[in-house]
């Protein structure tokens, strides 16, 4: 069955870095666009970054976050640098067979999420 398993979340001080990973299985990973979304308490889930052949970023993370993928390992990564307290959220990876998108309803599969907490 399809699985997306995120890892790498944790507690970090403002200005620090974290690298999230998302291991995929159960579908043809290289054929899918992969996205990262996040959801803070009381807020809607929001787009962070996506990758198929090109990369796309939310304005709020541009220049600080980097999305990448390794098709041989069926894994997508999110390198997060210069973290801010407002980056605190549960981060989800997702897979889309209709190309990279900022919209959650374009994604077919979702992981369970990993918590990122940035202290000030």
mmCIF file of C-alpha atoms in Angstrom:
data_model
loop_
_atom_site.group_PDB
_atom_site.id
_atom_site.type_symbol
_atom_site.label_atom_id
_atom_site.label_comp_id
_atom_site.label_asym_id
_atom_site.label_seq_id
_atom_site.Cartn_x
_atom_site.Cartn_y
_atom_site.Cartn_z
ATOM 1 C CA UNK A 1 0.000 0.000 0.000
ATOM 2 C CA UNK A 2 0.984 3.639 -0.387
ATOM 3 C CA UNK A 3 3.042 5.076 2.426
ATOM 4 C CA UNK A 4 4.676 8.448 2.987
ATOM 5 C CA UNK A 5 6.734 8.565 6.169
ATOM 6 C CA UNK A 6 8.177 11.870 7.332
ATOM 7 C CA UNK A 7 11.084 12.206 9.722
ATOM 8 C CA UNK A 8 13.542 14.801 10.948
ATOM 9 C CA UNK A 9 11.288 17.128 12.881
ATOM 10 C CA UNK A 10 12.131 18.409 16.331
ATOM 11 C CA UNK A 11 12.831 21.413 18.525
ATOM 12 C CA UNK A 12 15.325 24.015 17.336
ATOM 13 C CA UNK A 13 16.228 27.560 18.289
ATOM 14 C CA UNK A 14 15.474 30.467 16.000
ATOM 15 C CA UNK A 15 18.160 30.775 13.350
ATOM 16 C CA UNK A 16 18.845 27.058 13.391
ATOM 17 C CA UNK A 17 18.350 24.380 10.764
ATOM 18 C CA UNK A 18 16.502 21.117 10.313
ATOM 19 C CA UNK A 19 16.293 18.649 7.448
ATOM 20 C CA UNK A 20 13.046 16.811 6.912
ATOM 21 C CA UNK A 21 12.862 13.567 4.949
ATOM 22 C CA UNK A 22 9.883 11.786 3.448
ATOM 23 C CA UNK A 23 10.272 8.173 2.373
ATOM 24 C CA UNK A 24 7.709 6.992 -0.157
ATOM 25 C CA UNK A 25 6.558 3.511 -1.079
ATOM 26 C CA UNK A 26 3.705 1.834 -2.915
ATOM 27 C CA UNK A 27 3.652 4.038 -6.036
ATOM 28 C CA UNK A 28 5.968 5.112 -8.847
ATOM 29 C CA UNK A 29 7.745 7.879 -6.991
ATOM 30 C CA UNK A 30 9.585 9.353 -9.979
ATOM 31 C CA UNK A 31 6.277 9.958 -11.798
ATOM 32 C CA UNK A 32 4.822 12.100 -9.032
ATOM 33 C CA UNK A 33 5.328 15.672 -7.998
ATOM 34 C CA UNK A 34 6.132 15.908 -4.305
ATOM 35 C CA UNK A 35 5.123 18.693 -1.998
ATOM 36 C CA UNK A 36 5.654 19.861 1.545
ATOM 37 C CA UNK A 37 2.841 21.542 3.449
ATOM 38 C CA UNK A 38 2.551 22.703 7.029
ATOM 39 C CA UNK A 39 -0.214 23.326 9.523
ATOM 40 C CA UNK A 40 0.083 25.429 12.649
ATOM 41 C CA UNK A 41 -2.440 25.163 15.505
ATOM 42 C CA UNK A 42 -5.699 26.872 14.588
ATOM 43 C CA UNK A 43 -4.605 27.526 11.011
ATOM 44 C CA UNK A 44 -5.280 25.924 7.668
ATOM 45 C CA UNK A 45 -2.753 23.677 6.019
ATOM 46 C CA UNK A 46 -0.506 25.773 3.777
ATOM 47 C CA UNK A 47 1.848 25.135 0.903
ATOM 48 C CA UNK A 48 5.573 25.250 1.598
ATOM 49 C CA UNK A 49 7.397 23.809 -1.415
ATOM 50 C CA UNK A 50 6.996 21.393 -4.307
ATOM 51 C CA UNK A 51 9.209 19.591 -6.784
ATOM 52 C CA UNK A 52 8.782 17.617 -9.952
ATOM 53 C CA UNK A 53 11.530 18.659 -12.328
ATOM 54 C CA UNK A 54 11.356 22.301 -11.180
ATOM 55 C CA UNK A 55 11.009 23.614 -7.661
ATOM 56 C CA UNK A 56 8.401 25.958 -6.224
ATOM 57 C CA UNK A 57 8.316 27.763 -2.896
ATOM 58 C CA UNK A 58 5.943 29.787 -0.787
ATOM 59 C CA UNK A 59 7.050 33.397 -0.444
ATOM 60 C CA UNK A 60 7.380 32.933 3.305
ATOM 61 C CA UNK A 61 10.153 30.338 2.941
ATOM 62 C CA UNK A 62 11.857 31.567 -0.243
ATOM 63 C CA UNK A 63 15.612 31.722 0.243
ATOM 64 C CA UNK A 64 15.515 29.810 3.533
ATOM 65 C CA UNK A 65 14.109 26.386 2.585
ATOM 66 C CA UNK A 66 15.301 24.020 -0.137
ATOM 67 C CA UNK A 67 13.316 21.086 -1.491
ATOM 68 C CA UNK A 68 15.085 18.209 -3.233
ATOM 69 C CA UNK A 69 14.407 14.624 -4.196
ATOM 70 C CA UNK A 70 16.338 11.407 -4.728
ATOM 71 C CA UNK A 71 14.335 9.181 -7.052
ATOM 72 C CA UNK A 72 16.716 6.265 -6.466
ATOM 73 C CA UNK A 73 15.828 6.383 -2.765
ATOM 74 C CA UNK A 74 12.141 7.316 -3.220
ATOM 75 C CA UNK A 75 12.757 10.199 -0.855
ATOM 76 C CA UNK A 76 12.013 13.902 -0.842
ATOM 77 C CA UNK A 77 13.801 16.324 1.470
ATOM 78 C CA UNK A 78 13.172 19.756 2.902
ATOM 79 C CA UNK A 79 16.257 21.591 4.143
ATOM 80 C CA UNK A 80 15.127 24.367 6.450
ATOM 81 C CA UNK A 81 17.619 27.077 7.370
ATOM 82 C CA UNK A 82 17.308 30.354 9.253
ATOM 83 C CA UNK A 83 14.255 29.003 11.017
ATOM 84 C CA UNK A 84 11.833 31.414 12.644
ATOM 85 C CA UNK A 85 9.254 30.853 15.412
ATOM 86 C CA UNK A 86 6.514 31.330 12.806
ATOM 87 C CA UNK A 87 7.791 28.203 11.028
ATOM 88 C CA UNK A 88 6.472 26.155 13.951
ATOM 89 C CA UNK A 89 3.947 23.647 12.588
ATOM 90 C CA UNK A 90 3.319 20.051 11.706
ATOM 91 C CA UNK A 91 4.978 19.435 8.347
ATOM 92 C CA UNK A 92 3.420 17.028 5.864
ATOM 93 C CA UNK A 93 4.731 15.600 2.643
ATOM 94 C CA UNK A 94 2.348 14.774 -0.172
ATOM 95 C CA UNK A 95 2.387 13.224 -3.643
ATOM 96 C CA UNK A 96 0.557 14.459 -6.731
ATOM 97 C CA UNK A 97 0.086 12.753 -10.084
ATOM 98 C CA UNK A 98 -1.150 16.011 -11.641
ATOM 99 C CA UNK A 99 2.034 18.040 -11.282
ATOM 100 C CA UNK A 100 3.355 20.447 -8.704
ATOM 101 C CA UNK A 101 0.644 22.507 -7.062
ATOM 102 C CA UNK A 102 0.093 24.830 -4.147
ATOM 103 C CA UNK A 103 -3.378 23.348 -3.578
ATOM 104 C CA UNK A 104 -3.897 20.501 -1.125
ATOM 105 C CA UNK A 105 -6.694 18.935 -3.192
ATOM 106 C CA UNK A 106 -4.276 18.277 -6.072
ATOM 107 C CA UNK A 107 -2.331 15.789 -3.945
ATOM 108 C CA UNK A 108 -3.309 12.123 -3.900
ATOM 109 C CA UNK A 109 -1.311 10.828 -0.941
ATOM 110 C CA UNK A 110 -0.266 12.323 2.393
ATOM 111 C CA UNK A 111 2.094 11.430 5.196
ATOM 112 C CA UNK A 112 1.252 11.525 8.886
ATOM 113 C CA UNK A 113 3.280 14.666 9.561
ATOM 114 C CA UNK A 114 6.269 15.584 11.685
ATOM 115 C CA UNK A 115 6.340 18.346 14.298
ATOM 116 C CA UNK A 116 8.745 21.257 13.904
ATOM 117 C CA UNK A 117 9.018 23.663 16.824
ATOM 118 C CA UNK A 118 11.186 26.771 16.644
ATOM 119 C CA UNK A 119 11.850 28.540 19.928
ATOM 120 C CA UNK A 120 12.643 32.245 20.146
#
